Amino acid sequence: MEVIIQPSTAAATRLVARLIAKALRQNPLLVLGLATGRTMEQVYALLADMHKQEGLDFARCRTFNLDEYVGLRPEDNHSYRFYMDHHLFSKVNIERRNTHLPDGMADDLDAACTRYEHAIQQAGGIDFQLLGIGHDGHIGFNEPLSALRSRTRAKTLTPQTVADNGPLFGDQECMPRRALTMGVGTILNSKRCVLLATGTTKADILAKAVEGPITAMVSASALQLHPHCTVVVDEEAAARLEGKDYYRFIFQNEPEWAEFR
Ligand code: F6R
């Protein structure tokens, strides 16, 4: 794992957008794992800008989102399908048939999850997985105690997640209590992953995920097992990290990061 600390939220977000753009330019057939949430909105805005200004090409890119609420229709403006259409897919030249989210409306949710895993495999696996982190340490909707080898399945959300996302639904009671999510094991199978965390409220959980023990109580801590995981944070989210100086030293000295300094 490597940790990159940026001076501001804007700089952290921009670095992540540039990493995605670079991966897409290197491999136009990229299989991109996507996240939703407030943190990602600006990442998608930047990618849409890069498409418009620099011709960043999504024509052959395939995407798989981490998760979707159970029981929300794709056209529901609280669904993650709607979020993705709104923030990214409608703004770039991606083929709709190349964009995938778990089917939270399926009659048989288990079968839908199995199909999703199969579709990821058929695409050759996820090349680049984008991740955020929840206040309870979730990645995707892998809430505490998610098995570290779990695959796509239905999960019940924590009261913390309902409190965090409920306001987006207006009335918290309208928010689904369950979601389909790629498993921790699915995420660990991605070839590369990049986690973006910004803001003071993420500082405690981020320190646990990066520097604490690997535990199913903090799903993001499983990323310590990932062979190529980059955590990008702003100063606020980095506040509780003990190894900050070392992480900065790596960023300043690794040739791989020269173009991003
Ligand atoms: C949603 C997802 C979640 C979010 C996390 C942080 O697809 O993957 O793990 O990344 O809940 O959400 P925000 O950015 O709203 O704090």
PDB file of N, CA, C and O in Angstrom, residues 158-225:
ATOM      1  N   THR A 158     -25.297  -0.457   8.001  1.00  0.00           N
ATOM      2  CA  THR A 158     -25.225  -0.120   9.429  1.00  0.00           C
ATOM      3  C   THR A 158     -26.041   1.147   9.705  1.00  0.00           C
ATOM      4  O   THR A 158     -26.242   1.978   8.806  1.00  0.00           O
ATOM      5  N   PRO A 159     -26.454   1.338  10.955  1.00  0.00           N
ATOM      6  CA  PRO A 159     -27.120   2.599  11.316  1.00  0.00           C
ATOM      7  C   PRO A 159     -26.245   3.809  10.954  1.00  0.00           C
ATOM      8  O   PRO A 159     -26.760   4.859  10.556  1.00  0.00           O
ATOM      9  N   GLN A 160     -24.918   3.660  11.057  1.00  0.00           N
ATOM     10  CA  GLN A 160     -24.006   4.754  10.683  1.00  0.00           C
ATOM     11  C   GLN A 160     -24.172   5.120   9.204  1.00  0.00           C
ATOM     12  O   GLN A 160     -24.273   6.295   8.838  1.00  0.00           O
ATOM     13  N   THR A 161     -24.211   4.099   8.347  1.00  0.00           N
ATOM     14  CA  THR A 161     -24.369   4.346   6.909  1.00  0.00           C
ATOM     15  C   THR A 161     -25.740   4.945   6.611  1.00  0.00           C
ATOM     16  O   THR A 161     -25.865   5.862   5.788  1.00  0.00           O
ATOM     17  N   VAL A 162     -26.766   4.461   7.324  1.00  0.00           N
ATOM     18  CA  VAL A 162     -28.106   5.020   7.118  1.00  0.00           C
ATOM     19  C   VAL A 162     -28.119   6.493   7.562  1.00  0.00           C
ATOM     20  O   VAL A 162     -28.684   7.356   6.886  1.00  0.00           O
ATOM     21  N   ALA A 163     -27.418   6.778   8.664  1.00  0.00           N
ATOM     22  CA  ALA A 163     -27.354   8.175   9.124  1.00  0.00           C
ATOM     23  C   ALA A 163     -26.568   9.033   8.129  1.00  0.00           C
ATOM     24  O   ALA A 163     -26.920  10.187   7.876  1.00  0.00           O
ATOM     25  N   ASP A 164     -25.505   8.484   7.552  1.00  0.00           N
ATOM     26  CA  ASP A 164     -24.672   9.241   6.604  1.00  0.00           C
ATOM     27  C   ASP A 164     -25.414   9.519   5.298  1.00  0.00           C
ATOM     28  O   ASP A 164     -25.338  10.619   4.747  1.00  0.00           O
ATOM     29  N   ASN A 165     -26.084   8.495   4.756  1.00  0.00           N
ATOM     30  CA  ASN A 165     -26.690   8.634   3.432  1.00  0.00           C
ATOM     31  C   ASN A 165     -28.172   8.985   3.471  1.00  0.00           C
ATOM     32  O   ASN A 165     -28.728   9.435   2.473  1.00  0.00           O
ATOM     33  N   GLY A 166     -28.804   8.775   4.647  1.00  0.00           N
ATOM     34  CA  GLY A 166     -30.233   9.058   4.787  1.00  0.00           C
ATOM     35  C   GLY A 166     -30.617  10.465   4.342  1.00  0.00           C
ATOM     36  O   GLY A 166     -31.607  10.643   3.618  1.00  0.00           O
ATOM     37  N   PRO A 167     -29.837  11.495   4.722  1.00  0.00           N
ATOM     38  CA  PRO A 167     -30.210  12.867   4.343  1.00  0.00           C
ATOM     39  C   PRO A 167     -30.353  13.051   2.825  1.00  0.00           C
ATOM     40  O   PRO A 167     -31.134  13.890   2.366  1.00  0.00           O
ATOM     41  N   LEU A 168     -29.637  12.234   2.036  1.00  0.00           N
ATOM     42  CA  LEU A 168     -29.746  12.345   0.572  1.00  0.00           C
ATOM     43  C   LEU A 168     -31.129  11.901   0.091  1.00  0.00           C
ATOM     44  O   LEU A 168     -31.544  12.225  -1.016  1.00  0.00           O
ATOM     45  N   PHE A 169     -31.824  11.139   0.939  1.00  0.00           N
ATOM     46  CA  PHE A 169     -33.157  10.651   0.566  1.00  0.00           C
ATOM     47  C   PHE A 169     -34.247  11.593   1.089  1.00  0.00           C
ATOM     48  O   PHE A 169     -35.419  11.292   0.965  1.00  0.00           O
ATOM     49  N   GLY A 170     -33.851  12.714   1.697  1.00  0.00           N
ATOM     50  CA  GLY A 170     -34.850  13.586   2.318  1.00  0.00           C
ATOM     51  C   GLY A 170     -35.278  12.930   3.617  1.00  0.00           C
ATOM     52  O   GLY A 170     -34.682  13.140   4.663  1.00  0.00           O
ATOM     53  N   ASP A 171     -36.272  12.075   3.538  1.00  0.00           N
ATOM     54  CA  ASP A 171     -36.727  11.329   4.700  1.00  0.00           C
ATOM     55  C   ASP A 171     -35.895  10.041   4.817  1.00  0.00           C
ATOM     56  O   ASP A 171     -35.928   9.192   3.930  1.00  0.00           O
ATOM     57  N   GLN A 172     -35.152   9.923   5.928  1.00  0.00           N
ATOM     58  CA  GLN A 172     -34.265   8.772   6.131  1.00  0.00           C
ATOM     59  C   GLN A 172     -35.021   7.436   6.027  1.00  0.00           C
ATOM     60  O   GLN A 172     -34.460   6.415   5.656  1.00  0.00           O
ATOM     61  N   GLU A 173     -36.303   7.465   6.371  1.00  0.00           N
ATOM     62  CA  GLU A 173     -37.107   6.242   6.318  1.00  0.00           C
ATOM     63  C   GLU A 173     -37.221   5.705   4.890  1.00  0.00           C
ATOM     64  O   GLU A 173     -37.511   4.529   4.681  1.00  0.00           O
ATOM     65  N   CYS A 174     -37.011   6.565   3.897  1.00  0.00           N
ATOM     66  CA  CYS A 174     -37.132   6.122   2.490  1.00  0.00           C
ATOM     67  C   CYS A 174     -35.865   5.431   2.008  1.00  0.00           C
ATOM     68  O   CYS A 174     -35.818   4.914   0.896  1.00  0.00           O
ATOM     69  N   MET A 175     -34.807   5.480   2.816  1.00  0.00           N
ATOM     70  CA  MET A 175     -33.555   4.877   2.358  1.00  0.00           C
ATOM     71  C   MET A 175     -33.602   3.357   2.546  1.00  0.00           C
ATOM     72  O   MET A 175     -33.922   2.879   3.639  1.00  0.00           O
ATOM     73  N   PRO A 176     -33.258   2.597   1.478  1.00  0.00           N
ATOM     74  CA  PRO A 176     -33.218   1.142   1.638  1.00  0.00           C
ATOM     75  C   PRO A 176     -32.237   0.752   2.747  1.00  0.00           C
ATOM     76  O   PRO A 176     -31.234   1.433   2.960  1.00  0.00           O
ATOM     77  N   ARG A 177     -32.534  -0.336   3.417  1.00  0.00           N
ATOM     78  CA  ARG A 177     -31.639  -0.825   4.484  1.00  0.00           C
ATOM     79  C   ARG A 177     -30.669  -1.863   3.968  1.00  0.00           C
ATOM     80  O   ARG A 177     -29.791  -2.317   4.689  1.00  0.00           O
ATOM     81  N   ARG A 178     -30.842  -2.265   2.696  1.00  0.00           N
ATOM     82  CA  ARG A 178     -29.956  -3.284   2.137  1.00  0.00           C
ATOM     83  C   ARG A 178     -29.408  -2.842   0.788  1.00  0.00           C
ATOM     84  O   ARG A 178     -30.022  -2.032   0.093  1.00  0.00           O
ATOM     85  N   ALA A 179     -28.271  -3.390   0.445  1.00  0.00           N
ATOM     86  CA  ALA A 179     -27.659  -3.096  -0.852  1.00  0.00           C
ATOM     87  C   ALA A 179     -26.957  -4.353  -1.348  1.00  0.00           C
ATOM     88  O   ALA A 179     -26.597  -5.228  -0.563  1.00  0.00           O
ATOM     89  N   LEU A 180     -26.785  -4.411  -2.664  1.00  0.00           N
ATOM     90  CA  LEU A 180     -25.892  -5.435  -3.231  1.00  0.00           C
ATOM     91  C   LEU A 180     -24.530  -4.795  -3.365  1.00  0.00           C
ATOM     92  O   LEU A 180     -24.425  -3.657  -3.829  1.00  0.00           O
ATOM     93  N   THR A 181     -23.517  -5.519  -2.960  1.00  0.00           N
ATOM     94  CA  THR A 181     -22.166  -4.952  -3.041  1.00  0.00           C
ATOM     95  C   THR A 181     -21.149  -5.999  -3.464  1.00  0.00           C
ATOM     96  O   THR A 181     -21.253  -7.163  -3.065  1.00  0.00           O
ATOM     97  N   MET A 182     -20.196  -5.584  -4.285  1.00  0.00           N
ATOM     98  CA  MET A 182     -19.033  -6.443  -4.507  1.00  0.00           C
ATOM     99  C   MET A 182     -18.476  -6.802  -3.133  1.00  0.00           C
ATOM    100  O   MET A 182     -18.535  -5.990  -2.195  1.00  0.00           O
ATOM    101  N   GLY A 183     -17.904  -7.989  -3.008  1.00  0.00           N
ATOM    102  CA  GLY A 183     -17.333  -8.373  -1.724  1.00  0.00           C
ATOM    103  C   GLY A 183     -15.931  -7.821  -1.530  1.00  0.00           C
ATOM    104  O   GLY A 183     -15.331  -7.279  -2.463  1.00  0.00           O
ATOM    105  N   VAL A 184     -15.424  -7.976  -0.313  1.00  0.00           N
ATOM    106  CA  VAL A 184     -14.039  -7.569  -0.053  1.00  0.00           C
ATOM    107  C   VAL A 184     -13.101  -8.404  -0.932  1.00  0.00           C
ATOM    108  O   VAL A 184     -12.138  -7.889  -1.515  1.00  0.00           O
ATOM    109  N   GLY A 185     -13.445  -9.693  -1.077  1.00  0.00           N
ATOM    110  CA  GLY A 185     -12.637 -10.574  -1.925  1.00  0.00           C
ATOM    111  C   GLY A 185     -12.669 -10.129  -3.388  1.00  0.00           C
ATOM    112  O   GLY A 185     -11.654 -10.185  -4.080  1.00  0.00           O
ATOM    113  N   THR A 186     -13.846  -9.691  -3.847  1.00  0.00           N
ATOM    114  CA  THR A 186     -13.962  -9.201  -5.232  1.00  0.00           C
ATOM    115  C   THR A 186     -13.027  -8.007  -5.416  1.00  0.00           C
ATOM    116  O   THR A 186     -12.297  -7.911  -6.407  1.00  0.00           O
ATOM    117  N   ILE A 187     -13.045  -7.101  -4.447  1.00  0.00           N
ATOM    118  CA  ILE A 187     -12.220  -5.889  -4.534  1.00  0.00           C
ATOM    119  C   ILE A 187     -10.731  -6.255  -4.498  1.00  0.00           C
ATOM    120  O   ILE A 187      -9.928  -5.719  -5.259  1.00  0.00           O
ATOM    121  N   LEU A 188     -10.409  -7.215  -3.631  1.00  0.00           N
ATOM    122  CA  LEU A 188      -8.987  -7.609  -3.525  1.00  0.00           C
ATOM    123  C   LEU A 188      -8.482  -8.280  -4.801  1.00  0.00           C
ATOM    124  O   LEU A 188      -7.281  -8.316  -5.055  1.00  0.00           O
ATOM    125  N   ASN A 189      -9.402  -8.794  -5.615  1.00  0.00           N
ATOM    126  CA  ASN A 189      -9.001  -9.414  -6.885  1.00  0.00           C
ATOM    127  C   ASN A 189      -8.707  -8.400  -7.980  1.00  0.00           C
ATOM    128  O   ASN A 189      -8.205  -8.766  -9.041  1.00  0.00           O
ATOM    129  N   SER A 190      -9.052  -7.132  -7.766  1.00  0.00           N
ATOM    130  CA  SER A 190      -8.775  -6.124  -8.803  1.00  0.00           C
ATOM    131  C   SER A 190      -7.259  -6.005  -8.965  1.00  0.00           C
ATOM    132  O   SER A 190      -6.504  -6.241  -8.016  1.00  0.00           O
ATOM    133  N   LYS A 191      -6.850  -5.627 -10.180  1.00  0.00           N
ATOM    134  CA  LYS A 191      -5.400  -5.585 -10.412  1.00  0.00           C
ATOM    135  C   LYS A 191      -4.769  -4.389  -9.732  1.00  0.00           C
ATOM    136  O   LYS A 191      -3.641  -4.414  -9.286  1.00  0.00           O
ATOM    137  N   ARG A 192      -5.537  -3.311  -9.665  1.00  0.00           N
ATOM    138  CA  ARG A 192      -5.030  -2.123  -9.008  1.00  0.00           C
ATOM    139  C   ARG A 192      -6.198  -1.450  -8.312  1.00  0.00           C
ATOM    140  O   ARG A 192      -7.309  -1.450  -8.848  1.00  0.00           O
ATOM    141  N   CYS A 193      -5.992  -0.850  -7.148  1.00  0.00           N
ATOM    142  CA  CYS A 193      -7.088  -0.064  -6.592  1.00  0.00           C
ATOM    143  C   CYS A 193      -6.570   1.248  -6.010  1.00  0.00           C
ATOM    144  O   CYS A 193      -5.415   1.365  -5.587  1.00  0.00           O
ATOM    145  N   VAL A 194      -7.444   2.241  -6.075  1.00  0.00           N
ATOM    146  CA  VAL A 194      -7.127   3.581  -5.586  1.00  0.00           C
ATOM    147  C   VAL A 194      -8.265   4.027  -4.686  1.00  0.00           C
ATOM    148  O   VAL A 194      -9.423   4.062  -5.107  1.00  0.00           O
ATOM    149  N   LEU A 195      -7.929   4.320  -3.435  1.00  0.00           N
ATOM    150  CA  LEU A 195      -8.943   4.781  -2.486  1.00  0.00           C
ATOM    151  C   LEU A 195      -8.751   6.269  -2.258  1.00  0.00           C
ATOM    152  O   LEU A 195      -7.637   6.720  -1.988  1.00  0.00           O
ATOM    153  N   LEU A 196      -9.821   7.010  -2.397  1.00  0.00           N
ATOM    154  CA  LEU A 196      -9.784   8.460  -2.157  1.00  0.00           C
ATOM    155  C   LEU A 196     -10.576   8.774  -0.887  1.00  0.00           C
ATOM    156  O   LEU A 196     -11.734   8.376  -0.758  1.00  0.00           O
ATOM    157  N   ALA A 197      -9.930   9.480   0.057  1.00  0.00           N
ATOM    158  CA  ALA A 197     -10.625   9.903   1.277  1.00  0.00           C
ATOM    159  C   ALA A 197     -10.279  11.368   1.537  1.00  0.00           C
ATOM    160  O   ALA A 197      -9.102  11.746   1.481  1.00  0.00           O
ATOM    161  N   THR A 198     -11.291  12.162   1.804  1.00  0.00           N
ATOM    162  CA  THR A 198     -11.059  13.582   2.044  1.00  0.00           C
ATOM    163  C   THR A 198     -11.876  14.055   3.252  1.00  0.00           C
ATOM    164  O   THR A 198     -12.928  13.495   3.556  1.00  0.00           O
ATOM    165  N   GLY A 199     -11.356  15.066   3.915  1.00  0.00           N
ATOM    166  CA  GLY A 199     -12.105  15.714   4.992  1.00  0.00           C
ATOM    167  C   GLY A 199     -11.815  15.135   6.368  1.00  0.00           C
ATOM    168  O   GLY A 199     -11.453  13.970   6.521  1.00  0.00           O
ATOM    169  N   THR A 200     -11.996  15.986   7.363  1.00  0.00           N
ATOM    170  CA  THR A 200     -11.698  15.650   8.760  1.00  0.00           C
ATOM    171  C   THR A 200     -12.461  14.431   9.254  1.00  0.00           C
ATOM    172  O   THR A 200     -11.932  13.644  10.048  1.00  0.00           O
ATOM    173  N   THR A 201     -13.691  14.272   8.796  1.00  0.00           N
ATOM    174  CA  THR A 201     -14.511  13.199   9.368  1.00  0.00           C
ATOM    175  C   THR A 201     -13.981  11.812   8.985  1.00  0.00           C
ATOM    176  O   THR A 201     -14.385  10.821   9.583  1.00  0.00           O
ATOM    177  N   LYS A 202     -13.103  11.749   7.998  1.00  0.00           N
ATOM    178  CA  LYS A 202     -12.569  10.444   7.581  1.00  0.00           C
ATOM    179  C   LYS A 202     -11.234  10.127   8.268  1.00  0.00           C
ATOM    180  O   LYS A 202     -10.693   9.032   8.093  1.00  0.00           O
ATOM    181  N   ALA A 203     -10.684  11.074   9.027  1.00  0.00           N
ATOM    182  CA  ALA A 203      -9.320  10.913   9.554  1.00  0.00           C
ATOM    183  C   ALA A 203      -9.175   9.693  10.472  1.00  0.00           C
ATOM    184  O   ALA A 203      -8.230   8.910  10.336  1.00  0.00           O
ATOM    185  N   ASP A 204     -10.115   9.492  11.388  1.00  0.00           N
ATOM    186  CA  ASP A 204      -9.994   8.381  12.348  1.00  0.00           C
ATOM    187  C   ASP A 204     -10.067   7.033  11.650  1.00  0.00           C
ATOM    188  O   ASP A 204      -9.212   6.166  11.864  1.00  0.00           O
ATOM    189  N   ILE A 205     -11.088   6.869  10.816  1.00  0.00           N
ATOM    190  CA  ILE A 205     -11.276   5.550  10.195  1.00  0.00           C
ATOM    191  C   ILE A 205     -10.169   5.281   9.182  1.00  0.00           C
ATOM    192  O   ILE A 205      -9.725   4.136   9.031  1.00  0.00           O
ATOM    193  N   LEU A 206      -9.678   6.326   8.533  1.00  0.00           N
ATOM    194  CA  LEU A 206      -8.604   6.116   7.565  1.00  0.00           C
ATOM    195  C   LEU A 206      -7.340   5.618   8.261  1.00  0.00           C
ATOM    196  O   LEU A 206      -6.668   4.703   7.782  1.00  0.00           O
ATOM    197  N   ALA A 207      -7.022   6.199   9.426  1.00  0.00           N
ATOM    198  CA  ALA A 207      -5.836   5.756  10.170  1.00  0.00           C
ATOM    199  C   ALA A 207      -5.984   4.297  10.585  1.00  0.00           C
ATOM    200  O   ALA A 207      -5.038   3.515  10.514  1.00  0.00           O
ATOM    201  N   LYS A 208      -7.201   3.913  10.990  1.00  0.00           N
ATOM    202  CA  LYS A 208      -7.424   2.503  11.358  1.00  0.00           C
ATOM    203  C   LYS A 208      -7.226   1.603  10.144  1.00  0.00           C
ATOM    204  O   LYS A 208      -6.618   0.535  10.237  1.00  0.00           O
ATOM    205  N   ALA A 209      -7.767   2.028   9.005  1.00  0.00           N
ATOM    206  CA  ALA A 209      -7.700   1.189   7.795  1.00  0.00           C
ATOM    207  C   ALA A 209      -6.259   1.015   7.323  1.00  0.00           C
ATOM    208  O   ALA A 209      -5.859  -0.074   6.923  1.00  0.00           O
ATOM    209  N   VAL A 210      -5.474   2.094   7.382  1.00  0.00           N
ATOM    210  CA  VAL A 210      -4.132   2.067   6.796  1.00  0.00           C
ATOM    211  C   VAL A 210      -3.087   1.547   7.792  1.00  0.00           C
ATOM    212  O   VAL A 210      -2.214   0.764   7.433  1.00  0.00           O
ATOM    213  N   GLU A 211      -3.198   1.979   9.051  1.00  0.00           N
ATOM    214  CA  GLU A 211      -2.133   1.665  10.011  1.00  0.00           C
ATOM    215  C   GLU A 211      -2.566   0.711  11.120  1.00  0.00           C
ATOM    216  O   GLU A 211      -1.749   0.259  11.908  1.00  0.00           O
ATOM    217  N   GLY A 212      -3.850   0.402  11.162  1.00  0.00           N
ATOM    218  CA  GLY A 212      -4.346  -0.509  12.196  1.00  0.00           C
ATOM    219  C   GLY A 212      -4.213  -1.954  11.744  1.00  0.00           C
ATOM    220  O   GLY A 212      -3.727  -2.237  10.648  1.00  0.00           O
ATOM    221  N   PRO A 213      -4.642  -2.873  12.610  1.00  0.00           N
ATOM    222  CA  PRO A 213      -4.602  -4.289  12.230  1.00  0.00           C
ATOM    223  C   PRO A 213      -5.619  -4.599  11.139  1.00  0.00           C
ATOM    224  O   PRO A 213      -6.624  -3.891  11.018  1.00  0.00           O
ATOM    225  N   ILE A 214      -5.333  -5.636  10.355  1.00  0.00           N
ATOM    226  CA  ILE A 214      -6.314  -6.098   9.367  1.00  0.00           C
ATOM    227  C   ILE A 214      -7.422  -6.797  10.128  1.00  0.00           C
ATOM    228  O   ILE A 214      -7.174  -7.761  10.864  1.00  0.00           O
ATOM    229  N   THR A 215      -8.619  -6.274   9.995  1.00  0.00           N
ATOM    230  CA  THR A 215      -9.744  -6.840  10.731  1.00  0.00           C
ATOM    231  C   THR A 215     -11.024  -6.682   9.929  1.00  0.00           C
ATOM    232  O   THR A 215     -11.218  -5.650   9.264  1.00  0.00           O
ATOM    233  N   ALA A 216     -11.894  -7.695  10.031  1.00  0.00           N
ATOM    234  CA  ALA A 216     -13.192  -7.613   9.352  1.00  0.00           C
ATOM    235  C   ALA A 216     -14.053  -6.506   9.945  1.00  0.00           C
ATOM    236  O   ALA A 216     -15.041  -6.100   9.343  1.00  0.00           O
ATOM    237  N   MET A 217     -13.672  -5.980  11.116  1.00  0.00           N
ATOM    238  CA  MET A 217     -14.416  -4.854  11.696  1.00  0.00           C
ATOM    239  C   MET A 217     -14.196  -3.563  10.915  1.00  0.00           C
ATOM    240  O   MET A 217     -14.969  -2.623  11.032  1.00  0.00           O
ATOM    241  N   VAL A 218     -13.089  -3.513  10.164  1.00  0.00           N
ATOM    242  CA  VAL A 218     -12.802  -2.341   9.310  1.00  0.00           C
ATOM    243  C   VAL A 218     -12.473  -2.906   7.924  1.00  0.00           C
ATOM    244  O   VAL A 218     -11.326  -3.247   7.635  1.00  0.00           O
ATOM    245  N   SER A 219     -13.492  -3.010   7.074  1.00  0.00           N
ATOM    246  CA  SER A 219     -13.283  -3.704   5.783  1.00  0.00           C
ATOM    247  C   SER A 219     -12.124  -3.112   4.995  1.00  0.00           C
ATOM    248  O   SER A 219     -11.375  -3.841   4.334  1.00  0.00           O
ATOM    249  N   ALA A 220     -11.965  -1.784   5.067  1.00  0.00           N
ATOM    250  CA  ALA A 220     -10.910  -1.139   4.274  1.00  0.00           C
ATOM    251  C   ALA A 220      -9.513  -1.592   4.708  1.00  0.00           C
ATOM    252  O   ALA A 220      -8.554  -1.479   3.934  1.00  0.00           O
ATOM    253  N   SER A 221      -9.381  -2.110   5.941  1.00  0.00           N
ATOM    254  CA  SER A 221      -8.056  -2.571   6.379  1.00  0.00           C
ATOM    255  C   SER A 221      -7.588  -3.758   5.539  1.00  0.00           C
ATOM    256  O   SER A 221      -6.391  -4.028   5.438  1.00  0.00           O
ATOM    257  N   ALA A 222      -8.525  -4.466   4.889  1.00  0.00           N
ATOM    258  CA  ALA A 222      -8.161  -5.604   4.032  1.00  0.00           C
ATOM    259  C   ALA A 222      -7.318  -5.142   2.839  1.00  0.00           C
ATOM    260  O   ALA A 222      -6.606  -5.950   2.235  1.00  0.00           O
ATOM    261  N   LEU A 223      -7.390  -3.858   2.526  1.00  0.00           N
ATOM    262  CA  LEU A 223      -6.598  -3.351   1.389  1.00  0.00           C
ATOM    263  C   LEU A 223      -5.101  -3.477   1.656  1.00  0.00           C
ATOM    264  O   LEU A 223      -4.297  -3.405   0.733  1.00  0.00           O
ATOM    265  N   GLN A 224      -4.730  -3.649   2.924  1.00  0.00           N
ATOM    266  CA  GLN A 224      -3.307  -3.884   3.230  1.00  0.00           C
ATOM    267  C   GLN A 224      -2.817  -5.174   2.566  1.00  0.00           C
ATOM    268  O   GLN A 224      -1.623  -5.364   2.388  1.00  0.00           O
ATOM    269  N   LEU A 225      -3.766  -6.041   2.208  1.00  0.00           N
ATOM    270  CA  LEU A 225      -3.401  -7.299   1.534  1.00  0.00           C
ATOM    271  C   LEU A 225      -3.308  -7.130   0.015  1.00  0.00           C
ATOM    272  O   LEU A 225      -2.869  -8.045  -0.678  1.00  0.00           O
TER     273      LEU A 225
END
